[in-house]
JSON list of N, CA and C in Angstrom, two decimals:
[
{"chain": "A", "resi": 30, "resn": "MET", "atom": "N", "xyz": [27.03, 23.30, -19.54]},
{"chain": "A", "resi": 30, "resn": "MET", "atom": "CA", "xyz": [26.57, 24.54, -18.92]},
{"chain": "A", "resi": 30, "resn": "MET", "atom": "C", "xyz": [26.52, 25.63, -19.98]},
{"chain": "A", "resi": 31, "resn": "SER", "atom": "N", "xyz": [25.40, 26.25, -20.15]},
{"chain": "A", "resi": 31, "resn": "SER", "atom": "CA", "xyz": [25.28, 27.31, -21.16]},
{"chain": "A", "resi": 31, "resn": "SER", "atom": "C", "xyz": [25.44, 28.69, -20.51]},
{"chain": "A", "resi": 32, "resn": "SER", "atom": "N", "xyz": [25.92, 29.59, -21.29]},
{"chain": "A", "resi": 32, "resn": "SER", "atom": "CA", "xyz": [26.08, 30.97, -20.78]},
{"chain": "A", "resi": 32, "resn": "SER", "atom": "C", "xyz": [24.84, 31.80, -21.02]},
{"chain": "A", "resi": 33, "resn": "SER", "atom": "N", "xyz": [24.52, 32.60, -20.06]},
{"chain": "A", "resi": 33, "resn": "SER", "atom": "CA", "xyz": [23.36, 33.48, -20.23]},
{"chain": "A", "resi": 33, "resn": "SER", "atom": "C", "xyz": [23.71, 34.64, -21.11]},
{"chain": "A", "resi": 34, "resn": "PRO", "atom": "N", "xyz": [22.72, 35.25, -21.72]},
{"chain": "A", "resi": 34, "resn": "PRO", "atom": "CA", "xyz": [22.99, 36.44, -22.57]},
{"chain": "A", "resi": 34, "resn": "PRO", "atom": "C", "xyz": [23.74, 37.55, -21.80]},
{"chain": "A", "resi": 35, "resn": "ASP", "atom": "N", "xyz": [23.41, 37.72, -20.53]},
{"chain": "A", "resi": 35, "resn": "ASP", "atom": "CA", "xyz": [24.06, 38.75, -19.72]},
{"chain": "A", "resi": 35, "resn": "ASP", "atom": "C", "xyz": [25.56, 38.44, -19.56]},
{"chain": "A", "resi": 36, "resn": "SER", "atom": "N", "xyz": [25.87, 37.20, -19.31]},
{"chain": "A", "resi": 36, "resn": "SER", "atom": "CA", "xyz": [27.30, 36.86, -19.10]},
{"chain": "A", "resi": 36, "resn": "SER", "atom": "C", "xyz": [28.07, 36.99, -20.42]},
{"chain": "A", "resi": 37, "resn": "ILE", "atom": "N", "xyz": [27.44, 36.69, -21.54]},
{"chain": "A", "resi": 37, "resn": "ILE", "atom": "CA", "xyz": [28.08, 36.84, -22.82]},
{"chain": "A", "resi": 37, "resn": "ILE", "atom": "C", "xyz": [28.34, 38.33, -23.11]},
{"chain": "A", "resi": 38, "resn": "THR", "atom": "N", "xyz": [27.35, 39.17, -22.80]},
{"chain": "A", "resi": 38, "resn": "THR", "atom": "CA", "xyz": [27.50, 40.60, -22.94]},
{"chain": "A", "resi": 38, "resn": "THR", "atom": "C", "xyz": [28.60, 41.15, -22.09]},
{"chain": "A", "resi": 39, "resn": "LEU", "atom": "N", "xyz": [28.63, 40.71, -20.81]},
{"chain": "A", "resi": 39, "resn": "LEU", "atom": "CA", "xyz": [29.68, 41.18, -19.91]},
{"chain": "A", "resi": 39, "resn": "LEU", "atom": "C", "xyz": [31.06, 40.76, -20.40]},
{"chain": "A", "resi": 40, "resn": "LYS", "atom": "N", "xyz": [31.16, 39.55, -20.88]},
{"chain": "A", "resi": 40, "resn": "LYS", "atom": "CA", "xyz": [32.44, 39.05, -21.39]},
{"chain": "A", "resi": 40, "resn": "LYS", "atom": "C", "xyz": [32.89, 39.86, -22.61]},
{"chain": "A", "resi": 41, "resn": "SER", "atom": "N", "xyz": [32.01, 40.12, -23.54]},
{"chain": "A", "resi": 41, "resn": "SER", "atom": "CA", "xyz": [32.39, 40.89, -24.73]},
{"chain": "A", "resi": 41, "resn": "SER", "atom": "C", "xyz": [32.71, 42.35, -24.36]},
{"chain": "A", "resi": 42, "resn": "ASN", "atom": "N", "xyz": [31.99, 42.90, -23.41]},
{"chain": "A", "resi": 42, "resn": "ASN", "atom": "CA", "xyz": [32.32, 44.27, -22.96]},
{"chain": "A", "resi": 42, "resn": "ASN", "atom": "C", "xyz": [33.70, 44.32, -22.29]},
{"chain": "A", "resi": 43, "resn": "ARG", "atom": "N", "xyz": [33.98, 43.31, -21.52]},
{"chain": "A", "resi": 43, "resn": "ARG", "atom": "CA", "xyz": [35.29, 43.24, -20.82]},
{"chain": "A", "resi": 43, "resn": "ARG", "atom": "C", "xyz": [36.41, 43.09, -21.85]},
{"chain": "A", "resi": 44, "resn": "LYS", "atom": "N", "xyz": [36.18, 42.26, -22.86]},
{"chain": "A", "resi": 44, "resn": "LYS", "atom": "CA", "xyz": [37.19, 42.07, -23.92]},
{"chain": "A", "resi": 44, "resn": "LYS", "atom": "C", "xyz": [37.44, 43.40, -24.68]},
{"chain": "A", "resi": 45, "resn": "ALA", "atom": "N", "xyz": [36.35, 44.14, -24.94]},
{"chain": "A", "resi": 45, "resn": "ALA", "atom": "CA", "xyz": [36.49, 45.41, -25.66]},
{"chain": "A", "resi": 45, "resn": "ALA", "atom": "C", "xyz": [37.27, 46.40, -24.79]},
{"chain": "A", "resi": 46, "resn": "CYS", "atom": "N", "xyz": [36.97, 46.39, -23.49]},
{"chain": "A", "resi": 46, "resn": "CYS", "atom": "CA", "xyz": [37.69, 47.28, -22.57]},
{"chain": "A", "resi": 46, "resn": "CYS", "atom": "C", "xyz": [39.18, 46.93, -22.56]},
{"chain": "A", "resi": 47, "resn": "HIS", "atom": "N", "xyz": [39.51, 45.68, -22.42]},
{"chain": "A", "resi": 47, "resn": "HIS", "atom": "CA", "xyz": [40.92, 45.28, -22.38]},
{"chain": "A", "resi": 47, "resn": "HIS", "atom": "C", "xyz": [41.64, 45.56, -23.67]},
{"chain": "A", "resi": 48, "resn": "ARG", "atom": "N", "xyz": [40.96, 45.37, -24.78]},
{"chain": "A", "resi": 48, "resn": "ARG", "atom": "CA", "xyz": [41.56, 45.70, -26.09]},
{"chain": "A", "resi": 48, "resn": "ARG", "atom": "C", "xyz": [41.84, 47.20, -26.19]},
{"chain": "A", "resi": 49, "resn": "ALA", "atom": "N", "xyz": [40.87, 48.05, -25.79]},
{"chain": "A", "resi": 49, "resn": "ALA", "atom": "CA", "xyz": [41.06, 49.48, -25.82]},
{"chain": "A", "resi": 49, "resn": "ALA", "atom": "C", "xyz": [42.17, 49.91, -24.87]},
{"chain": "A", "resi": 50, "resn": "ARG", "atom": "N", "xyz": [42.21, 49.31, -23.69]},
{"chain": "A", "resi": 50, "resn": "ARG", "atom": "CA", "xyz": [43.29, 49.60, -22.71]},
{"chain": "A", "resi": 50, "resn": "ARG", "atom": "C", "xyz": [44.65, 49.29, -23.29]},
{"chain": "A", "resi": 51, "resn": "ASP", "atom": "N", "xyz": [44.77, 48.10, -23.90]},
{"chain": "A", "resi": 51, "resn": "ASP", "atom": "CA", "xyz": [46.08, 47.70, -24.45]},
{"chain": "A", "resi": 51, "resn": "ASP", "atom": "C", "xyz": [46.52, 48.61, -25.59]},
{"chain": "A", "resi": 52, "resn": "LEU", "atom": "N", "xyz": [45.57, 49.04, -26.45]},
{"chain": "A", "resi": 52, "resn": "LEU", "atom": "CA", "xyz": [45.90, 49.95, -27.55]},
{"chain": "A", "resi": 52, "resn": "LEU", "atom": "C", "xyz": [46.35, 51.30, -26.98]},
{"chain": "A", "resi": 53, "resn": "PHE", "atom": "N", "xyz": [45.69, 51.78, -25.95]},
{"chain": "A", "resi": 53, "resn": "PHE", "atom": "CA", "xyz": [46.05, 53.08, -25.38]},
{"chain": "A", "resi": 53, "resn": "PHE", "atom": "C", "xyz": [47.45, 52.97, -24.78]},
{"chain": "A", "resi": 54, "resn": "PHE", "atom": "N", "xyz": [47.73, 51.98, -23.97]},
{"chain": "A", "resi": 54, "resn": "PHE", "atom": "CA", "xyz": [49.04, 51.90, -23.32]},
{"chain": "A", "resi": 54, "resn": "PHE", "atom": "C", "xyz": [50.14, 51.61, -24.32]},
{"chain": "A", "resi": 55, "resn": "GLU", "atom": "N", "xyz": [49.86, 50.93, -25.41]},
{"chain": "A", "resi": 55, "resn": "GLU", "atom": "CA", "xyz": [50.87, 50.71, -26.44]},
{"chain": "A", "resi": 55, "resn": "GLU", "atom": "C", "xyz": [51.24, 52.09, -27.04]},
{"chain": "A", "resi": 56, "resn": "CYS", "atom": "N", "xyz": [50.24, 52.90, -27.34]},
{"chain": "A", "resi": 56, "resn": "CYS", "atom": "CA", "xyz": [50.47, 54.25, -27.86]},
{"chain": "A", "resi": 56, "resn": "CYS", "atom": "C", "xyz": [51.22, 55.11, -26.83]},
{"chain": "A", "resi": 57, "resn": "TYR", "atom": "N", "xyz": [50.71, 55.06, -25.62]},
{"chain": "A", "resi": 57, "resn": "TYR", "atom": "CA", "xyz": [51.25, 55.86, -24.50]},
{"chain": "A", "resi": 57, "resn": "TYR", "atom": "C", "xyz": [52.74, 55.57, -24.29]},
{"chain": "A", "resi": 58, "resn": "ASP", "atom": "N", "xyz": [53.10, 54.29, -24.25]},
{"chain": "A", "resi": 58, "resn": "ASP", "atom": "CA", "xyz": [54.49, 53.91, -24.04]},
{"chain": "A", "resi": 58, "resn": "ASP", "atom": "C", "xyz": [55.35, 54.28, -25.23]},
{"chain": "A", "resi": 59, "resn": "LYS", "atom": "N", "xyz": [54.81, 54.08, -26.44]},
{"chain": "A", "resi": 59, "resn": "LYS", "atom": "CA", "xyz": [55.53, 54.37, -27.66]},
{"chain": "A", "resi": 59, "resn": "LYS", "atom": "C", "xyz": [55.84, 55.89, -27.76]},
{"chain": "A", "resi": 60, "resn": "ASN", "atom": "N", "xyz": [54.97, 56.69, -27.19]},
{"chain": "A", "resi": 60, "resn": "ASN", "atom": "CA", "xyz": [55.12, 58.17, -27.28]},
{"chain": "A", "resi": 60, "resn": "ASN", "atom": "C", "xyz": [55.65, 58.75, -25.96]},
{"chain": "A", "resi": 61, "resn": "ASN", "atom": "N", "xyz": [56.44, 57.98, -25.24]},
{"chain": "A", "resi": 61, "resn": "ASN", "atom": "CA", "xyz": [57.08, 58.45, -24.00]},
{"chain": "A", "resi": 61, "resn": "ASN", "atom": "C", "xyz": [56.12, 59.09, -23.03]},
{"chain": "A", "resi": 62, "resn": "ALA", "atom": "N", "xyz": [55.02, 58.46, -22.79]},
{"chain": "A", "resi": 62, "resn": "ALA", "atom": "CA", "xyz": [53.99, 58.85, -21.81]},
{"chain": "A", "resi": 62, "resn": "ALA", "atom": "C", "xyz": [53.36, 60.22, -22.14]},
{"chain": "A", "resi": 63, "resn": "ASN", "atom": "N", "xyz": [53.36, 60.57, -23.44]},
{"chain": "A", "resi": 63, "resn": "ASN", "atom": "CA", "xyz": [52.71, 61.78, -23.89]},
{"chain": "A", "resi": 63, "resn": "ASN", "atom": "C", "xyz": [51.27, 61.46, -24.23]},
{"chain": "A", "resi": 64, "resn": "GLN", "atom": "N", "xyz": [50.37, 61.71, -23.29]},
{"chain": "A", "resi": 64, "resn": "GLN", "atom": "CA", "xyz": [48.98, 61.37, -23.46]},
{"chain": "A", "resi": 64, "resn": "GLN", "atom": "C", "xyz": [48.31, 62.15, -24.57]},
{"chain": "A", "resi": 65, "resn": "ASN", "atom": "N", "xyz": [48.80, 63.34, -24.90]},
{"chain": "A", "resi": 65, "resn": "ASN", "atom": "CA", "xyz": [48.24, 64.15, -25.99]},
{"chain": "A", "resi": 65, "resn": "ASN", "atom": "C", "xyz": [48.36, 63.48, -27.34]},
{"chain": "A", "resi": 66, "resn": "LYS", "atom": "N", "xyz": [49.36, 62.68, -27.53]},
{"chain": "A", "resi": 66, "resn": "LYS", "atom": "CA", "xyz": [49.57, 61.96, -28.81]},
{"chain": "A", "resi": 66, "resn": "LYS", "atom": "C", "xyz": [48.68, 60.72, -28.91]},
{"chain": "A", "resi": 67, "resn": "CYS", "atom": "N", "xyz": [47.95, 60.42, -27.86]},
{"chain": "A", "resi": 67, "resn": "CYS", "atom": "CA", "xyz": [47.11, 59.22, -27.84]},
{"chain": "A", "resi": 67, "resn": "CYS", "atom": "C", "xyz": [45.66, 59.55, -27.49]},
{"chain": "A", "resi": 68, "resn": "ARG", "atom": "N", "xyz": [45.22, 60.71, -27.93]},
{"chain": "A", "resi": 68, "resn": "ARG", "atom": "CA", "xyz": [43.86, 61.18, -27.59]},
{"chain": "A", "resi": 68, "resn": "ARG", "atom": "C", "xyz": [42.79, 60.24, -28.07]},
{"chain": "A", "resi": 69, "resn": "LEU", "atom": "N", "xyz": [42.92, 59.76, -29.31]},
{"chain": "A", "resi": 69, "resn": "LEU", "atom": "CA", "xyz": [41.91, 58.84, -29.84]},
{"chain": "A", "resi": 69, "resn": "LEU", "atom": "C", "xyz": [41.87, 57.52, -29.09]},
{"chain": "A", "resi": 70, "resn": "GLU", "atom": "N", "xyz": [43.04, 57.01, -28.77]},
{"chain": "A", "resi": 70, "resn": "GLU", "atom": "CA", "xyz": [43.12, 55.76, -28.02]},
{"chain": "A", "resi": 70, "resn": "GLU", "atom": "C", "xyz": [42.55, 55.94, -26.61]},
{"chain": "A", "resi": 71, "resn": "LEU", "atom": "N", "xyz": [42.85, 57.08, -26.00]},
{"chain": "A", "resi": 71, "resn": "LEU", "atom": "CA", "xyz": [42.30, 57.35, -24.65]},
{"chain": "A", "resi": 71, "resn": "LEU", "atom": "C", "xyz": [40.77, 57.48, -24.71]},
{"chain": "A", "resi": 72, "resn": "LYS", "atom": "N", "xyz": [40.29, 58.13, -25.73]},
{"chain": "A", "resi": 72, "resn": "LYS", "atom": "CA", "xyz": [38.83, 58.29, -25.87]},
{"chain": "A", "resi": 72, "resn": "LYS", "atom": "C", "xyz": [38.16, 56.91, -26.00]},
{"chain": "A", "resi": 73, "resn": "GLU", "atom": "N", "xyz": [38.74, 56.00, -26.78]},
{"chain": "A", "resi": 73, "resn": "GLU", "atom": "CA", "xyz": [38.20, 54.65, -26.90]},
{"chain": "A", "resi": 73, "resn": "GLU", "atom": "C", "xyz": [38.30, 53.87, -25.59]},
{"chain": "A", "resi": 74, "resn": "PHE", "atom": "N", "xyz": [39.43, 54.04, -24.93]},
{"chain": "A", "resi": 74, "resn": "PHE", "atom": "CA", "xyz": [39.64, 53.41, -23.62]},
{"chain": "A", "resi": 74, "resn": "PHE", "atom": "C", "xyz": [38.54, 53.86, -22.65]},
{"chain": "A", "resi": 75, "resn": "GLU", "atom": "N", "xyz": [38.33, 55.12, -22.58]},
{"chain": "A", "resi": 75, "resn": "GLU", "atom": "CA", "xyz": [37.29, 55.69, -21.67]},
{"chain": "A", "resi": 75, "resn": "GLU", "atom": "C", "xyz": [35.87, 55.32, -22.11]},
{"chain": "A", "resi": 76, "resn": "LYS", "atom": "N", "xyz": [35.69, 55.13, -23.39]},
{"chain": "A", "resi": 76, "resn": "LYS", "atom": "CA", "xyz": [34.37, 54.74, -23.91]},
{"chain": "A", "resi": 76, "resn": "LYS", "atom": "C", "xyz": [34.03, 53.29, -23.58]},
{"chain": "A", "resi": 77, "resn": "HIS", "atom": "N", "xyz": [35.00, 52.41, -23.66]},
{"chain": "A", "resi": 77, "resn": "HIS", "atom": "CA", "xyz": [34.75, 50.99, -23.50]},
{"chain": "A", "resi": 77, "resn": "HIS", "atom": "C", "xyz": [34.93, 50.46, -22.08]},
{"chain": "A", "resi": 78, "resn": "CYS", "atom": "N", "xyz": [35.52, 51.31, -21.19]},
{"chain": "A", "resi": 78, "resn": "CYS", "atom": "CA", "xyz": [35.76, 50.82, -19.81]},
{"chain": "A", "resi": 78, "resn": "CYS", "atom": "C", "xyz": [35.06, 51.75, -18.78]},
{"chain": "A", "resi": 79, "resn": "PRO", "atom": "N", "xyz": [34.57, 51.16, -17.73]},
{"chain": "A", "resi": 79, "resn": "PRO", "atom": "CA", "xyz": [34.02, 51.99, -16.67]},
{"chain": "A", "resi": 79, "resn": "PRO", "atom": "C", "xyz": [35.09, 52.96, -16.11]},
{"chain": "A", "resi": 80, "resn": "ALA", "atom": "N", "xyz": [34.71, 54.09, -15.68]},
{"chain": "A", "resi": 80, "resn": "ALA", "atom": "CA", "xyz": [35.67, 55.12, -15.19]},
{"chain": "A", "resi": 80, "resn": "ALA", "atom": "C", "xyz": [36.55, 54.56, -14.07]},
{"chain": "A", "resi": 81, "resn": "SER", "atom": "N", "xyz": [35.97, 53.77, -13.19]},
{"chain": "A", "resi": 81, "resn": "SER", "atom": "CA", "xyz": [36.80, 53.23, -12.11]},
{"chain": "A", "resi": 81, "resn": "SER", "atom": "C", "xyz": [37.84, 52.26, -12.63]},
{"chain": "A", "resi": 82, "resn": "TRP", "atom": "N", "xyz": [37.58, 51.54, -13.74]},
{"chain": "A", "resi": 82, "resn": "TRP", "atom": "CA", "xyz": [38.55, 50.68, -14.33]},
{"chain": "A", "resi": 82, "resn": "TRP", "atom": "C", "xyz": [39.68, 51.49, -14.99]},
{"chain": "A", "resi": 83, "resn": "VAL", "atom": "N", "xyz": [39.28, 52.55, -15.68]},
{"chain": "A", "resi": 83, "resn": "VAL", "atom": "CA", "xyz": [40.29, 53.37, -16.35]},
{"chain": "A", "resi": 83, "resn": "VAL", "atom": "C", "xyz": [41.28, 53.92, -15.28]},
{"chain": "A", "resi": 84, "resn": "GLN", "atom": "N", "xyz": [40.73, 54.44, -14.19]},
{"chain": "A", "resi": 84, "resn": "GLN", "atom": "CA", "xyz": [41.52, 54.96, -13.09]},
{"chain": "A", "resi": 84, "resn": "GLN", "atom": "C", "xyz": [42.42, 53.85, -12.54]},
{"chain": "A", "resi": 85, "resn": "HIS", "atom": "N", "xyz": [41.90, 52.67, -12.32]},
{"chain": "A", "resi": 85, "resn": "HIS", "atom": "CA", "xyz": [42.69, 51.55, -11.81]},
{"chain": "A", "resi": 85, "resn": "HIS", "atom": "C", "xyz": [43.80, 51.18, -12.76]},
{"chain": "A", "resi": 86, "resn": "PHE", "atom": "N", "xyz": [43.49, 51.02, -14.06]},
{"chain": "A", "resi": 86, "resn": "PHE", "atom": "CA", "xyz": [44.50, 50.60, -15.03]},
{"chain": "A", "resi": 86, "resn": "PHE", "atom": "C", "xyz": [45.59, 51.68, -15.16]},
{"chain": "A", "resi": 87, "resn": "MET", "atom": "N", "xyz": [45.23, 52.95, -15.12]},
{"chain": "A", "resi": 87, "resn": "MET", "atom": "CA", "xyz": [46.18, 54.03, -15.19]},
{"chain": "A", "resi": 87, "resn": "MET", "atom": "C", "xyz": [47.14, 53.99, -14.01]},
{"chain": "A", "resi": 88, "resn": "ARG", "atom": "N", "xyz": [46.60, 53.83, -12.83]},
{"chain": "A", "resi": 88, "resn": "ARG", "atom": "CA", "xyz": [47.39, 53.76, -11.57]},
{"chain": "A", "resi": 88, "resn": "ARG", "atom": "C", "xyz": [48.33, 52.56, -11.65]},
{"chain": "A", "resi": 89, "resn": "LYS", "atom": "N", "xyz": [47.77, 51.42, -12.05]},
{"chain": "A", "resi": 89, "resn": "LYS", "atom": "CA", "xyz": [48.58, 50.18, -12.12]},
{"chain": "A", "resi": 89, "resn": "LYS", "atom": "C", "xyz": [49.71, 50.30, -13.13]},
{"chain": "A", "resi": 90, "resn": "HIS", "atom": "N", "xyz": [49.41, 50.86, -14.27]},
{"chain": "A", "resi": 90, "resn": "HIS", "atom": "CA", "xyz": [50.44, 51.05, -15.32]},
{"chain": "A", "resi": 90, "resn": "HIS", "atom": "C", "xyz": [51.54, 51.93, -14.84]},
{"chain": "A", "resi": 91, "resn": "LYS", "atom": "N", "xyz": [51.18, 53.06, -14.22]},
{"chain": "A", "resi": 91, "resn": "LYS", "atom": "CA", "xyz": [52.19, 53.99, -13.71]},
{"chain": "A", "resi": 91, "resn": "LYS", "atom": "C", "xyz": [53.05, 53.29, -12.63]},
{"chain": "A", "resi": 92, "resn": "PHE", "atom": "N", "xyz": [52.42, 52.51, -11.75]},
{"chain": "A", "resi": 92, "resn": "PHE", "atom": "CA", "xyz": [53.19, 51.81, -10.73]},
{"chain": "A", "resi": 92, "resn": "PHE", "atom": "C", "xyz": [54.11, 50.76, -11.32]},
{"chain": "A", "resi": 93, "resn": "GLU", "atom": "N", "xyz": [53.67, 50.04, -12.33]},
{"chain": "A", "resi": 93, "resn": "GLU", "atom": "CA", "xyz": [54.52, 49.02, -12.98]},
{"chain": "A", "resi": 93, "resn": "GLU", "atom": "C", "xyz": [55.74, 49.69, -13.65]},
{"chain": "A", "resi": 94, "resn": "LYS", "atom": "N", "xyz": [55.50, 50.83, -14.28]},
{"chain": "A", "resi": 94, "resn": "LYS", "atom": "CA", "xyz": [56.62, 51.55, -14.89]},
{"chain": "A", "resi": 94, "resn": "LYS", "atom": "C", "xyz": [57.61, 52.02, -13.83]},
{"chain": "A", "resi": 95, "resn": "TYR", "atom": "N", "xyz": [57.11, 52.52, -12.70]},
{"chain": "A", "resi": 95, "resn": "TYR", "atom": "CA", "xyz": [57.94, 52.96, -11.59]},
{"chain": "A", "resi": 95, "resn": "TYR", "atom": "C", "xyz": [58.79, 51.77, -11.08]},
{"chain": "A", "resi": 96, "resn": "LYS", "atom": "N", "xyz": [58.19, 50.60, -10.93]},
{"chain": "A", "resi": 96, "resn": "LYS", "atom": "CA", "xyz": [58.93, 49.42, -10.46]},
{"chain": "A", "resi": 96, "resn": "LYS", "atom": "C", "xyz": [60.00, 49.03, -11.48]},
{"chain": "A", "resi": 97, "resn": "GLU", "atom": "N", "xyz": [59.66, 49.13, -12.77]},
{"chain": "A", "resi": 97, "resn": "GLU", "atom": "CA", "xyz": [60.68, 48.83, -13.80]},
{"chain": "A", "resi": 97, "resn": "GLU", "atom": "C", "xyz": [61.86, 49.75, -13.70]},
{"chain": "A", "resi": 98, "resn": "GLU", "atom": "N", "xyz": [61.61, 51.05, -13.48]},
{"chain": "A", "resi": 98, "resn": "GLU", "atom": "CA", "xyz": [62.64, 52.03, -13.37]},
{"chain": "A", "resi": 98, "resn": "GLU", "atom": "C", "xyz": [63.54, 51.72, -12.15]},
{"chain": "A", "resi": 99, "resn": "LEU", "atom": "N", "xyz": [62.93, 51.39, -11.02]},
{"chain": "A", "resi": 99, "resn": "LEU", "atom": "CA", "xyz": [63.70, 51.02, -9.81]},
{"chain": "A", "resi": 99, "resn": "LEU", "atom": "C", "xyz": [64.55, 49.79, -10.06]},
{"chain": "A", "resi": 100, "resn": "THR", "atom": "N", "xyz": [64.05, 48.84, -10.80]},
{"chain": "A", "resi": 100, "resn": "THR", "atom": "CA", "xyz": [64.80, 47.62, -11.13]},
{"chain": "A", "resi": 100, "resn": "THR", "atom": "C", "xyz": [66.02, 47.99, -12.00]},
{"chain": "A", "resi": 101, "resn": "LYS", "atom": "N", "xyz": [65.80, 48.84, -13.02]},
{"chain": "A", "resi": 101, "resn": "LYS", "atom": "CA", "xyz": [66.90, 49.27, -13.90]},
{"chain": "A", "resi": 101, "resn": "LYS", "atom": "C", "xyz": [67.99, 49.96, -13.10]},
{"chain": "A", "resi": 102, "resn": "GLU", "atom": "N", "xyz": [67.60, 50.76, -12.11]},
{"chain": "A", "resi": 102, "resn": "GLU", "atom": "CA", "xyz": [68.56, 51.49, -11.32]},
{"chain": "A", "resi": 102, "resn": "GLU", "atom": "C", "xyz": [69.18, 50.63, -10.22]},
{"chain": "A", "resi": 103, "resn": "GLY", "atom": "N", "xyz": [68.75, 49.38, -10.10]},
{"chain": "A", "resi": 103, "resn": "GLY", "atom": "CA", "xyz": [69.31, 48.48, -9.12]},
{"chain": "A", "resi": 103, "resn": "GLY", "atom": "C", "xyz": [68.76, 48.68, -7.72]},
{"chain": "A", "resi": 104, "resn": "LEU", "atom": "N", "xyz": [67.69, 49.44, -7.60]},
{"chain": "A", "resi": 104, "resn": "LEU", "atom": "CA", "xyz": [67.09, 49.69, -6.30]},
{"chain": "A", "resi": 104, "resn": "LEU", "atom": "C", "xyz": [66.05, 48.65, -5.90]},
{"chain": "A", "resi": 105, "resn": "LEU", "atom": "N", "xyz": [65.70, 47.84, -6.90]},
{"chain": "A", "resi": 105, "resn": "LEU", "atom": "CA", "xyz": [64.71, 46.78, -6.67]},
{"chain": "A", "resi": 105, "resn": "LEU", "atom": "C", "xyz": [65.24, 45.54, -7.35]},
{"chain": "A", "resi": 106, "resn": "SER", "atom": "N", "xyz": [65.18, 44.39, -6.64]},
{"chain": "A", "resi": 106, "resn": "SER", "atom": "CA", "xyz": [65.71, 43.17, -7.24]},
{"chain": "A", "resi": 106, "resn": "SER", "atom": "C", "xyz": [64.76, 42.64, -8.30]},
{"chain": "A", "resi": 107, "resn": "ASP", "atom": "N", "xyz": [65.30, 41.85, -9.22]},
{"chain": "A", "resi": 107, "resn": "ASP", "atom": "CA", "xyz": [64.44, 41.30, -10.29]},
{"chain": "A", "resi": 107, "resn": "ASP", "atom": "C", "xyz": [63.29, 40.45, -9.77]},
{"chain": "A", "resi": 108, "resn": "LYS", "atom": "N", "xyz": [63.49, 39.80, -8.64]},
{"chain": "A", "resi": 108, "resn": "LYS", "atom": "CA", "xyz": [62.41, 38.97, -8.11]},
{"chain": "A", "resi": 108, "resn": "LYS", "atom": "C", "xyz": [61.24, 39.81, -7.64]},
{"chain": "A", "resi": 109, "resn": "ASP", "atom": "N", "xyz": [61.47, 41.07, -7.34]},
{"chain": "A", "resi": 109, "resn": "ASP", "atom": "CA", "xyz": [60.41, 41.98, -6.95]},
{"chain": "A", "resi": 109, "resn": "ASP", "atom": "C", "xyz": [59.86, 42.81, -8.13]},
{"chain": "A", "resi": 110, "resn": "ALA", "atom": "N", "xyz": [60.46, 42.65, -9.26]},
{"chain": "A", "resi": 110, "resn": "ALA", "atom": "CA", "xyz": [60.06, 43.37, -10.46]},
{"chain": "A", "resi": 110, "resn": "ALA", "atom": "C", "xyz": [58.66, 42.92, -10.91]},
{"chain": "A", "resi": 111, "resn": "PRO", "atom": "N", "xyz": [58.03, 43.79, -11.70]},
{"chain": "A", "resi": 111, "resn": "PRO", "atom": "CA", "xyz": [56.66, 43.43, -12.16]},
{"chain": "A", "resi": 111, "resn": "PRO", "atom": "C", "xyz": [56.71, 42.19, -13.07]},
{"chain": "A", "resi": 112, "resn": "SER", "atom": "N", "xyz": [55.75, 41.36, -12.90]},
{"chain": "A", "resi": 112, "resn": "SER", "atom": "CA", "xyz": [55.67, 40.18, -13.73]},
{"chain": "A", "resi": 112, "resn": "SER", "atom": "C", "xyz": [54.99, 40.49, -15.06]},
{"chain": "A", "resi": 113, "resn": "ARG", "atom": "N", "xyz": [55.43, 39.93, -16.10]},
{"chain": "A", "resi": 113, "resn": "ARG", "atom": "CA", "xyz": [54.84, 40.13, -17.44]},
{"chain": "A", "resi": 113, "resn": "ARG", "atom": "C", "xyz": [54.24, 38.83, -17.90]},
{"chain": "A", "resi": 114, "resn": "ALA", "atom": "N", "xyz": [53.17, 38.45, -17.29]},
{"chain": "A", "resi": 114, "resn": "ALA", "atom": "CA", "xyz": [52.48, 37.18, -17.69]},
{"chain": "A", "resi": 114, "resn": "ALA", "atom": "C", "xyz": [51.48, 37.39, -18.73]}
]
């Protein structure tokens, strides 16, 4: 089964988006959630990902961090903690 040019383009765009997302969140976490220190990474993230994806990934990241904090405080059991697959 061969891939169509459109599916190849979509796959490469998705990979670029995920790479930009990962670089942004790496910077963001390293700088204690100070988005101002990660302006370039955020710009690339927004450039390579659809706005709805950026919004989704930001919300998901914030929620995962919240769950991690609850787990550290003992308010959430490890089995309910975010998975890191």
